[in-house]
Amino acid sequence: MSKKLFIETLGCAMNSRDSEHMIAQLREKEGYETTTELKEADLILINTCSVREKPVAKLFSELGVFNKRKKEGAKIGVCGCTASHLGEEIIKRAPYVNFVLGARNVSKIGEVLHKNKAVEVDINYDESEFAFDDFRTSPYKAYINISIGCDKSCTFCIVPKTRGDEISIPDELIIGEAKKAVDKGAKEVFLLGQNVNNYGRRFSSSEHEKVNFTELLRRLSKIEGLERIRFTSPHPFHMDDEFIEEFASNPKICKSMHMPLQSGSTKVLQEMKRGYSKEWFLNRVEKLRAEAPGVSISTDIIVAFPGESDEDFEDTLDVMRKVEFDQIFSFKYSPRPETEAEHFTNIVDPEVASDRLSYLQALNTEILDKKNAEQMGKTFTVYFEDLNADGFVSGRTDNNFVVKVKGSEELLGQFRDVKITKIGRTILTGELLV
Ligand code: 5AD
Ligand code: SF4
C-alpha cells in the first residue's frame, strides 16, 4: 500500500508549483499518494507564505492542531517562504516538526525526509536546472516556472530574503516542459516568476544565450497545439514598448495583464523603491489599452505604507478611478522582518489603515459592478477547466473573466463560445452557443 501525503499550500502560484514539484518527487521516488484526510497521512507538509504577518502567526497554531490530530508516527515538514526565513526557530518552537525545507530547496524533499530534524533553507541554492518529476494538478493548464528568486529590493517585501537572487531557467527547458504538457493535453501554459519580464538577466551558466521575456514568449507561441499563454507577475518598471507590442499582437498571449501598482503616489512608490512613478504606470496602462483593446488589468495595492498621507492615498484612488482595474488584491501594509521598511517609524494609525482599506475595497466593488454589468449579452470563447459540484462547468475567457455554464465533464479541456446571461461579482454565467 502506498504511503499517504497531506499537503497544505498557502500563498502564491509559485508556492502551488513548488507543491506540485514536491508531490512529483514524493510520488516517483518515495511512493507517496496524496490524501485530503489529515488522519490517514504518513507525511504532513505545510507549504507556507511569509509575505504578510498573518499566515506566519497562523502557522504555529496550525502546527499544534496537526500534531494533535496526526496518525501516530506521521512526520511533519514545514516548507516554503516561512521555512526560509525562520529556519531552525520552527523546530525550537515546535519540536515535533521533523524537517524544515525552504523555498528554493524543494528538490531536496527526498533527502530531508530521511534525516532527523533537517533544516535546508539556503536561499542561494540553485534549482534552476533541476529535472523535477512530472506532476500537475490540472491536465488542462500547465504552471511552469521561468525564474526563481527576485533581484528587486522593494522596501516592504520579504521575498528576496526567502527566495534569494533571481536566476532564469534556460528557455530550452521551459519550452521542453511546455511541449510535454501540450502532448499530455494542456492547451494553456501559465508562466511563473516573481518578476517575469525581467527574464533573461541572469542564467545559471554565464554562457547561456541572453533571451529576454518578449523573445521567450515568441518562442513559446510557436509550439503547435499550445493555444493560450498566461504569466504572472510582470513588473510595471520593465514594461517596455517591445513587450507591450508583442503582448498585444501575439494571438496566443491571453489579453490579461497583472500590473502590481502597490501605490498611486509617486512619493510612496519612491519610498517603496518600485522604480516607477504614477505617471509611468498610467502611461503603460494607456499604451496597453491602445494596443490591446479589451485587455483586462488586475493589480495589487498596499494601503497605509509608512508615511502614506491622505493625499498619497487619494493618488491611489485616482489611479483606480482612471484605470478601472478588473481585479484588485488589496492589503494593509504589514511590516516584515529583514526588510528596509521594517525600520520606518512613520507608521500609519491602524484605524486609518483599516478605513483606507475599506474605502478602497468599496470603490473597487462599485467599479467591478459597473464593468461586469457591461458584459451582459456579450459572447466570449471560454476554455473550460473546472467541474463544479452544482452541475456547472467553468473556465476563463481570454481576458480572464471566469464563466460558468450548465454542463458536464465533456466540456473540460474544450474551447466553446458562450453568451453571458447572468452577472455575478466574481463569476459570469452563460449559455453555450452551438
Ligand atoms: N505588506 C502588505 N502587503 C504586502 N505585499 C508584499 N509585501 C507586503 C507587505 N509587507 C503584497 C504586495 C505584493 C503581493 C503579493 O503582496 O502587494 O504584490
Ligand atoms: Fe509566494 Fe511571496 Fe508567499 Fe513566498 S512570500 S509564498 S513568494 S506570496
mmCIF file of N, CA and C in Angstrom, residues 260-375:
data_model
loop_
_atom_site.group_PDB
_atom_site.id
_atom_site.type_symbol
_atom_site.label_atom_id
_atom_site.label_comp_id
_atom_site.label_asym_id
_atom_site.label_seq_id
_atom_site.Cartn_x
_atom_site.Cartn_y
_atom_site.Cartn_z
ATOM 1 N N PRO A 260 1.098 45.050 -10.806
ATOM 2 C CA PRO A 260 1.064 45.414 -9.378
ATOM 3 C C PRO A 260 1.433 46.878 -9.163
ATOM 4 N N LEU A 261 0.419 47.675 -8.833
ATOM 5 C CA LEU A 261 0.598 49.119 -8.648
ATOM 6 C C LEU A 261 1.283 49.402 -7.301
ATOM 7 N N GLN A 262 0.816 48.780 -6.266
ATOM 8 C CA GLN A 262 1.242 48.955 -4.845
ATOM 9 C C GLN A 262 0.779 50.289 -4.270
ATOM 10 N N SER A 263 1.070 51.403 -4.978
ATOM 11 C CA SER A 263 0.553 52.696 -4.526
ATOM 12 C C SER A 263 0.435 53.611 -5.737
ATOM 13 N N GLY A 264 -0.515 54.545 -5.654
ATOM 14 C CA GLY A 264 -0.673 55.505 -6.749
ATOM 15 C C GLY A 264 0.128 56.776 -6.531
ATOM 16 N N SER A 265 0.774 56.864 -5.380
ATOM 17 C CA SER A 265 1.524 58.085 -5.066
ATOM 18 C C SER A 265 2.995 57.913 -5.450
ATOM 19 N N THR A 266 3.492 58.836 -6.265
ATOM 20 C CA THR A 266 4.898 58.747 -6.686
ATOM 21 C C THR A 266 5.828 58.818 -5.474
ATOM 22 N N LYS A 267 5.427 59.618 -4.490
ATOM 23 C CA LYS A 267 6.270 59.734 -3.288
ATOM 24 C C LYS A 267 6.360 58.375 -2.568
ATOM 25 N N VAL A 268 5.204 57.728 -2.395
ATOM 26 C CA VAL A 268 5.208 56.423 -1.717
ATOM 27 C C VAL A 268 5.944 55.383 -2.567
ATOM 28 N N LEU A 269 5.743 55.438 -3.882
ATOM 29 C CA LEU A 269 6.436 54.487 -4.760
ATOM 30 C C LEU A 269 7.948 54.617 -4.609
ATOM 31 N N GLN A 270 8.391 55.859 -4.425
ATOM 32 C CA GLN A 270 9.832 56.068 -4.203
ATOM 33 C C GLN A 270 10.269 55.446 -2.878
ATOM 34 N N GLU A 271 9.450 55.649 -1.864
ATOM 35 C CA GLU A 271 9.775 55.063 -0.555
ATOM 36 C C GLU A 271 9.773 53.538 -0.624
ATOM 37 N N MET A 272 8.942 53.019 -1.493
ATOM 38 C CA MET A 272 8.865 51.562 -1.661
ATOM 39 C C MET A 272 9.987 51.044 -2.565
ATOM 40 N N LYS A 273 10.704 51.957 -3.225
ATOM 41 C CA LYS A 273 11.746 51.608 -4.225
ATOM 42 C C LYS A 273 11.178 50.768 -5.362
ATOM 43 N N ARG A 274 10.054 51.253 -5.919
ATOM 44 C CA ARG A 274 9.424 50.498 -7.005
ATOM 45 C C ARG A 274 10.017 50.834 -8.376
ATOM 46 N N GLY A 275 10.658 51.995 -8.479
ATOM 47 C CA GLY A 275 11.339 52.308 -9.742
ATOM 48 C C GLY A 275 10.461 52.947 -10.802
ATOM 49 N N TYR A 276 9.193 53.265 -10.494
ATOM 50 C CA TYR A 276 8.336 53.958 -11.458
ATOM 51 C C TYR A 276 7.487 54.991 -10.725
ATOM 52 N N SER A 277 6.864 55.859 -11.495
ATOM 53 C CA SER A 277 6.019 56.915 -10.924
ATOM 54 C C SER A 277 4.560 56.618 -11.269
ATOM 55 N N LYS A 278 3.676 57.424 -10.677
ATOM 56 C CA LYS A 278 2.252 57.320 -11.008
ATOM 57 C C LYS A 278 2.065 57.534 -12.519
ATOM 58 N N GLU A 279 2.771 58.519 -13.074
ATOM 59 C CA GLU A 279 2.604 58.866 -14.491
ATOM 60 C C GLU A 279 3.066 57.724 -15.387
ATOM 61 N N TRP A 280 4.191 57.100 -15.042
ATOM 62 C CA TRP A 280 4.687 55.967 -15.845
ATOM 63 C C TRP A 280 3.654 54.829 -15.850
ATOM 64 N N PHE A 281 3.105 54.562 -14.672
ATOM 65 C CA PHE A 281 2.117 53.482 -14.568
ATOM 66 C C PHE A 281 0.923 53.785 -15.472
ATOM 67 N N LEU A 282 0.415 55.019 -15.376
ATOM 68 C CA LEU A 282 -0.764 55.384 -16.188
ATOM 69 C C LEU A 282 -0.423 55.370 -17.680
ATOM 70 N N ASN A 283 0.797 55.772 -17.997
ATOM 71 C CA ASN A 283 1.238 55.765 -19.386
ATOM 72 C C ASN A 283 1.282 54.330 -19.930
ATOM 73 N N ARG A 284 1.737 53.389 -19.115
ATOM 74 C CA ARG A 284 1.810 51.986 -19.564
ATOM 75 C C ARG A 284 0.399 51.401 -19.752
ATOM 76 N N VAL A 285 -0.513 51.805 -18.866
ATOM 77 C CA VAL A 285 -1.897 51.329 -18.999
ATOM 78 C C VAL A 285 -2.497 51.866 -20.296
ATOM 79 N N GLU A 286 -2.222 53.138 -20.559
ATOM 80 C CA GLU A 286 -2.766 53.768 -21.766
ATOM 81 C C GLU A 286 -2.249 53.056 -23.018
ATOM 82 N N LYS A 287 -0.938 52.787 -23.029
ATOM 83 C CA LYS A 287 -0.329 52.096 -24.176
ATOM 84 C C LYS A 287 -0.944 50.695 -24.331
ATOM 85 N N LEU A 288 -1.093 50.020 -23.207
ATOM 86 C CA LEU A 288 -1.640 48.659 -23.214
ATOM 87 C C LEU A 288 -3.070 48.655 -23.780
ATOM 88 N N ARG A 289 -3.881 49.587 -23.300
ATOM 89 C CA ARG A 289 -5.278 49.636 -23.733
ATOM 90 C C ARG A 289 -5.374 50.047 -25.208
ATOM 91 N N ALA A 290 -4.438 50.906 -25.665
ATOM 92 C CA ALA A 290 -4.454 51.339 -27.068
ATOM 93 C C ALA A 290 -4.060 50.184 -27.977
ATOM 94 N N GLU A 291 -3.077 49.385 -27.541
ATOM 95 C CA GLU A 291 -2.571 48.288 -28.387
ATOM 96 C C GLU A 291 -3.461 47.048 -28.284
ATOM 97 N N ALA A 292 -4.048 46.839 -27.120
ATOM 98 C CA ALA A 292 -4.838 45.617 -26.899
ATOM 99 C C ALA A 292 -6.202 45.977 -26.311
ATOM 100 N N PRO A 293 -7.093 46.504 -27.134
ATOM 101 C CA PRO A 293 -8.403 46.906 -26.589
ATOM 102 C C PRO A 293 -9.101 45.689 -25.960
ATOM 103 N N GLY A 294 -9.759 45.898 -24.842
ATOM 104 C CA GLY A 294 -10.452 44.774 -24.185
ATOM 105 C C GLY A 294 -9.577 44.039 -23.192
ATOM 106 N N VAL A 295 -8.294 44.410 -23.114
ATOM 107 C CA VAL A 295 -7.392 43.741 -22.173
ATOM 108 C C VAL A 295 -7.917 43.929 -20.743
ATOM 109 N N SER A 296 -7.810 42.889 -19.934
ATOM 110 C CA SER A 296 -8.193 43.074 -18.533
ATOM 111 C C SER A 296 -6.918 43.344 -17.741
ATOM 112 N N ILE A 297 -7.034 44.221 -16.772
ATOM 113 C CA ILE A 297 -5.857 44.582 -15.974
ATOM 114 C C ILE A 297 -6.175 44.378 -14.497
ATOM 115 N N SER A 298 -5.343 43.579 -13.853
ATOM 116 C CA SER A 298 -5.518 43.365 -12.417
ATOM 117 C C SER A 298 -4.324 43.963 -11.688
ATOM 118 N N THR A 299 -4.469 44.127 -10.384
ATOM 119 C CA THR A 299 -3.364 44.759 -9.652
ATOM 120 C C THR A 299 -3.308 44.335 -8.193
ATOM 121 N N ASP A 300 -2.182 44.678 -7.554
ATOM 122 C CA ASP A 300 -2.020 44.529 -6.104
ATOM 123 C C ASP A 300 -1.825 45.927 -5.531
ATOM 124 N N ILE A 301 -2.494 46.218 -4.416
ATOM 125 C CA ILE A 301 -2.331 47.524 -3.779
ATOM 126 C C ILE A 301 -2.093 47.341 -2.274
ATOM 127 N N ILE A 302 -1.123 48.074 -1.778
ATOM 128 C CA ILE A 302 -0.868 48.093 -0.333
ATOM 129 C C ILE A 302 -1.340 49.443 0.191
ATOM 130 N N VAL A 303 -2.199 49.443 1.200
ATOM 131 C CA VAL A 303 -2.592 50.724 1.800
ATOM 132 C C VAL A 303 -1.835 50.917 3.107
ATOM 133 N N ALA A 304 -1.677 52.197 3.454
ATOM 134 C CA ALA A 304 -1.067 52.581 4.730
ATOM 135 C C ALA A 304 0.388 52.152 4.856
ATOM 136 N N PHE A 305 1.110 52.238 3.757
ATOM 137 C CA PHE A 305 2.563 52.071 3.841
ATOM 138 C C PHE A 305 3.080 53.212 4.737
ATOM 139 N N PRO A 306 4.164 53.003 5.509
ATOM 140 C CA PRO A 306 4.632 54.070 6.402
ATOM 141 C C PRO A 306 4.748 55.415 5.676
ATOM 142 N N GLY A 307 4.177 56.440 6.286
ATOM 143 C CA GLY A 307 4.265 57.795 5.727
ATOM 144 C C GLY A 307 3.180 58.110 4.713
ATOM 145 N N GLU A 308 2.286 57.151 4.411
ATOM 146 C CA GLU A 308 1.229 57.420 3.431
ATOM 147 C C GLU A 308 0.256 58.461 4.006
ATOM 148 N N SER A 309 0.170 59.611 3.350
ATOM 149 C CA SER A 309 -0.728 60.672 3.822
ATOM 150 C C SER A 309 -2.089 60.516 3.138
ATOM 151 N N ASP A 310 -3.051 61.351 3.556
ATOM 152 C CA ASP A 310 -4.368 61.333 2.895
ATOM 153 C C ASP A 310 -4.218 61.627 1.414
ATOM 154 N N GLU A 311 -3.329 62.566 1.074
ATOM 155 C CA GLU A 311 -3.126 62.927 -0.341
ATOM 156 C C GLU A 311 -2.526 61.753 -1.110
ATOM 157 N N ASP A 312 -1.593 61.054 -0.477
ATOM 158 C CA ASP A 312 -0.993 59.889 -1.143
ATOM 159 C C ASP A 312 -2.077 58.840 -1.420
ATOM 160 N N PHE A 313 -2.912 58.633 -0.421
ATOM 161 C CA PHE A 313 -3.980 57.644 -0.596
ATOM 162 C C PHE A 313 -4.936 58.098 -1.705
ATOM 163 N N GLU A 314 -5.215 59.395 -1.755
ATOM 164 C CA GLU A 314 -6.058 59.957 -2.828
ATOM 165 C C GLU A 314 -5.479 59.619 -4.199
ATOM 166 N N ASP A 315 -4.136 59.669 -4.305
ATOM 167 C CA ASP A 315 -3.471 59.327 -5.572
ATOM 168 C C ASP A 315 -3.766 57.879 -5.970
ATOM 169 N N THR A 316 -3.795 56.996 -4.976
ATOM 170 C CA THR A 316 -4.106 55.584 -5.265
ATOM 171 C C THR A 316 -5.543 55.471 -5.785
ATOM 172 N N LEU A 317 -6.454 56.187 -5.122
ATOM 173 C CA LEU A 317 -7.859 56.149 -5.559
ATOM 174 C C LEU A 317 -7.989 56.752 -6.962
ATOM 175 N N ASP A 318 -7.203 57.785 -7.213
ATOM 176 C CA ASP A 318 -7.227 58.436 -8.522
ATOM 177 C C ASP A 318 -6.804 57.443 -9.621
ATOM 178 N N VAL A 319 -5.747 56.677 -9.355
ATOM 179 C CA VAL A 319 -5.313 55.672 -10.347
ATOM 180 C C VAL A 319 -6.428 54.630 -10.523
ATOM 181 N N MET A 320 -7.049 54.236 -9.414
ATOM 182 C CA MET A 320 -8.135 53.241 -9.517
ATOM 183 C C MET A 320 -9.273 53.752 -10.396
ATOM 184 N N ARG A 321 -9.638 55.027 -10.209
ATOM 185 C CA ARG A 321 -10.752 55.588 -10.998
ATOM 186 C C ARG A 321 -10.356 55.704 -12.461
ATOM 187 N N LYS A 322 -9.107 56.049 -12.703
ATOM 188 C CA LYS A 322 -8.660 56.220 -14.091
ATOM 189 C C LYS A 322 -8.529 54.871 -14.811
ATOM 190 N N VAL A 323 -7.960 53.898 -14.107
ATOM 191 C CA VAL A 323 -7.672 52.606 -14.771
ATOM 192 C C VAL A 323 -8.903 51.695 -14.776
ATOM 193 N N GLU A 324 -9.687 51.766 -13.741
ATOM 194 C CA GLU A 324 -10.805 50.821 -13.551
ATOM 195 C C GLU A 324 -10.314 49.377 -13.683
ATOM 196 N N PHE A 325 -9.524 48.965 -12.719
ATOM 197 C CA PHE A 325 -8.952 47.615 -12.726
ATOM 198 C C PHE A 325 -10.055 46.557 -12.754
ATOM 199 N N ASP A 326 -9.730 45.424 -13.361
ATOM 200 C CA ASP A 326 -10.707 44.327 -13.434
ATOM 201 C C ASP A 326 -10.661 43.446 -12.200
ATOM 202 N N GLN A 327 -9.552 43.529 -11.479
ATOM 203 C CA GLN A 327 -9.432 42.769 -10.229
ATOM 204 C C GLN A 327 -8.362 43.437 -9.365
ATOM 205 N N ILE A 328 -8.652 43.552 -8.079
ATOM 206 C CA ILE A 328 -7.659 44.154 -7.184
ATOM 207 C C ILE A 328 -7.429 43.243 -5.985
ATOM 208 N N PHE A 329 -6.156 42.965 -5.702
ATOM 209 C CA PHE A 329 -5.790 42.288 -4.466
ATOM 210 C C PHE A 329 -5.245 43.381 -3.558
ATOM 211 N N SER A 330 -5.972 43.680 -2.472
ATOM 212 C CA SER A 330 -5.558 44.821 -1.650
ATOM 213 C C SER A 330 -5.216 44.375 -0.240
ATOM 214 N N PHE A 331 -4.180 45.005 0.303
ATOM 215 C CA PHE A 331 -3.664 44.599 1.608
ATOM 216 C C PHE A 331 -3.320 45.808 2.451
ATOM 217 N N LYS A 332 -3.460 45.644 3.752
ATOM 218 C CA LYS A 332 -2.923 46.638 4.660
ATOM 219 C C LYS A 332 -1.431 46.362 4.784
ATOM 220 N N TYR A 333 -0.633 47.390 4.825
ATOM 221 C CA TYR A 333 0.807 47.196 4.984
ATOM 222 C C TYR A 333 1.095 46.386 6.248
ATOM 223 N N SER A 334 1.994 45.434 6.107
ATOM 224 C CA SER A 334 2.355 44.574 7.234
ATOM 225 C C SER A 334 3.894 44.551 7.321
ATOM 226 N N PRO A 335 4.463 45.075 8.418
ATOM 227 C CA PRO A 335 5.931 45.132 8.496
ATOM 228 C C PRO A 335 6.533 43.735 8.508
ATOM 229 N N ARG A 336 7.549 43.521 7.712
ATOM 230 C CA ARG A 336 8.153 42.196 7.616
ATOM 231 C C ARG A 336 9.611 42.225 8.044
ATOM 232 N N PRO A 337 10.081 41.148 8.696
ATOM 233 C CA PRO A 337 11.476 41.119 9.140
ATOM 234 C C PRO A 337 12.445 41.175 7.957
ATOM 235 N N GLU A 338 13.591 41.741 8.207
ATOM 236 C CA GLU A 338 14.677 41.809 7.206
ATOM 237 C C GLU A 338 14.353 42.671 5.992
ATOM 238 N N THR A 339 13.305 43.520 6.121
ATOM 239 C CA THR A 339 13.027 44.455 5.027
ATOM 240 C C THR A 339 13.433 45.852 5.485
ATOM 241 N N GLU A 340 13.655 46.741 4.509
ATOM 242 C CA GLU A 340 14.033 48.114 4.848
ATOM 243 C C GLU A 340 12.907 48.835 5.593
ATOM 244 N N ALA A 341 11.696 48.623 5.120
ATOM 245 C CA ALA A 341 10.566 49.374 5.680
ATOM 246 C C ALA A 341 10.256 48.981 7.123
ATOM 247 N N GLU A 342 10.768 47.836 7.533
ATOM 248 C CA GLU A 342 10.568 47.392 8.922
ATOM 249 C C GLU A 342 11.058 48.466 9.892
ATOM 250 N N HIS A 343 12.079 49.210 9.461
ATOM 251 C CA HIS A 343 12.665 50.222 10.355
ATOM 252 C C HIS A 343 12.046 51.605 10.186
ATOM 253 N N PHE A 344 11.110 51.746 9.256
ATOM 254 C CA PHE A 344 10.473 53.056 9.076
ATOM 255 C C PHE A 344 9.607 53.338 10.299
ATOM 256 N N THR A 345 9.667 54.598 10.750
ATOM 257 C CA THR A 345 8.975 54.901 12.005
ATOM 258 C C THR A 345 7.648 55.632 11.794
ATOM 259 N N ASN A 346 7.431 56.169 10.599
ATOM 260 C CA ASN A 346 6.211 56.954 10.358
ATOM 261 C C ASN A 346 5.006 56.055 10.040
ATOM 262 N N ILE A 347 4.705 55.197 11.005
ATOM 263 C CA ILE A 347 3.633 54.205 10.874
ATOM 264 C C ILE A 347 2.266 54.908 10.782
ATOM 265 N N VAL A 348 1.410 54.405 9.927
ATOM 266 C CA VAL A 348 0.061 54.957 9.809
ATOM 267 C C VAL A 348 -0.805 54.346 10.919
ATOM 268 N N ASP A 349 -1.635 55.181 11.532
ATOM 269 C CA ASP A 349 -2.536 54.725 12.586
ATOM 270 C C ASP A 349 -3.369 53.528 12.086
ATOM 271 N N PRO A 350 -3.416 52.441 12.880
ATOM 272 C CA PRO A 350 -4.106 51.225 12.409
ATOM 273 C C PRO A 350 -5.575 51.470 12.026
ATOM 274 N N GLU A 351 -6.222 52.390 12.734
ATOM 275 C CA GLU A 351 -7.627 52.662 12.408
ATOM 276 C C GLU A 351 -7.751 53.345 11.038
ATOM 277 N N VAL A 352 -6.826 54.271 10.798
ATOM 278 C CA VAL A 352 -6.795 54.952 9.491
ATOM 279 C C VAL A 352 -6.531 53.908 8.395
ATOM 280 N N ALA A 353 -5.610 52.992 8.691
ATOM 281 C CA ALA A 353 -5.270 51.949 7.712
ATOM 282 C C ALA A 353 -6.515 51.117 7.372
ATOM 283 N N SER A 354 -7.261 50.719 8.404
ATOM 284 C CA SER A 354 -8.470 49.907 8.171
ATOM 285 C C SER A 354 -9.490 50.686 7.365
ATOM 286 N N ASP A 355 -9.665 51.978 7.707
ATOM 287 C CA ASP A 355 -10.631 52.808 6.973
ATOM 288 C C ASP A 355 -10.239 52.918 5.506
ATOM 289 N N ARG A 356 -8.940 53.105 5.267
ATOM 290 C CA ARG A 356 -8.495 53.234 3.867
ATOM 291 C C ARG A 356 -8.758 51.943 3.085
ATOM 292 N N LEU A 357 -8.460 50.821 3.737
ATOM 293 C CA LEU A 357 -8.674 49.547 3.037
ATOM 294 C C LEU A 357 -10.160 49.364 2.714
ATOM 295 N N SER A 358 -11.038 49.673 3.671
ATOM 296 C CA SER A 358 -12.485 49.505 3.430
ATOM 297 C C SER A 358 -12.940 50.438 2.316
ATOM 298 N N TYR A 359 -12.444 51.661 2.345
ATOM 299 C CA TYR A 359 -12.853 52.630 1.330
ATOM 300 C C TYR A 359 -12.433 52.151 -0.058
ATOM 301 N N LEU A 360 -11.178 51.710 -0.129
ATOM 302 C CA LEU A 360 -10.639 51.236 -1.412
ATOM 303 C C LEU A 360 -11.439 50.035 -1.927
ATOM 304 N N GLN A 361 -11.755 49.131 -1.015
ATOM 305 C CA GLN A 361 -12.478 47.926 -1.445
ATOM 306 C C GLN A 361 -13.904 48.259 -1.883
ATOM 307 N N ALA A 362 -14.513 49.252 -1.211
ATOM 308 C CA ALA A 362 -15.872 49.661 -1.621
ATOM 309 C C ALA A 362 -15.834 50.303 -3.007
ATOM 310 N N LEU A 363 -14.832 51.114 -3.244
ATOM 311 C CA LEU A 363 -14.694 51.735 -4.572
ATOM 312 C C LEU A 363 -14.472 50.659 -5.642
ATOM 313 N N ASN A 364 -13.652 49.685 -5.294
ATOM 314 C CA ASN A 364 -13.385 48.595 -6.231
ATOM 315 C C ASN A 364 -14.673 47.850 -6.578
ATOM 316 N N THR A 365 -15.490 47.569 -5.572
ATOM 317 C CA THR A 365 -16.749 46.852 -5.800
ATOM 318 C C THR A 365 -17.644 47.647 -6.752
ATOM 319 N N GLU A 366 -17.696 48.950 -6.523
ATOM 320 C CA GLU A 366 -18.509 49.827 -7.379
ATOM 321 C C GLU A 366 -18.036 49.748 -8.841
ATOM 322 N N ILE A 367 -16.722 49.821 -8.997
ATOM 323 C CA ILE A 367 -16.146 49.774 -10.361
ATOM 324 C C ILE A 367 -16.430 48.411 -11.011
ATOM 325 N N LEU A 368 -16.239 47.350 -10.217
ATOM 326 C CA LEU A 368 -16.440 45.994 -10.762
ATOM 327 C C LEU A 368 -17.891 45.769 -11.169
ATOM 328 N N ASP A 369 -18.814 46.213 -10.314
ATOM 329 C CA ASP A 369 -20.234 46.012 -10.633
ATOM 330 C C ASP A 369 -20.574 46.686 -11.950
ATOM 331 N N LYS A 370 -20.041 47.874 -12.146
ATOM 332 C CA LYS A 370 -20.306 48.605 -13.384
ATOM 333 C C LYS A 370 -19.684 47.858 -14.578
ATOM 334 N N LYS A 371 -18.421 47.442 -14.413
ATOM 335 C CA LYS A 371 -17.737 46.788 -15.536
ATOM 336 C C LYS A 371 -18.355 45.428 -15.858
ATOM 337 N N ASN A 372 -18.706 44.671 -14.826
ATOM 338 C CA ASN A 372 -19.290 43.353 -15.063
ATOM 339 C C ASN A 372 -20.638 43.472 -15.767
ATOM 340 N N ALA A 373 -21.425 44.484 -15.373
ATOM 341 C CA ALA A 373 -22.746 44.659 -15.993
ATOM 342 C C ALA A 373 -22.621 44.870 -17.504
ATOM 343 N N GLU A 374 -21.504 45.474 -17.909
ATOM 344 C CA GLU A 374 -21.296 45.720 -19.344
ATOM 345 C C GLU A 374 -21.085 44.424 -20.139
ATOM 346 N N GLN A 375 -20.857 43.307 -19.455
ATOM 347 C CA GLN A 375 -20.587 42.044 -20.159
ATOM 348 C C GLN A 375 -21.879 41.314 -20.552
#
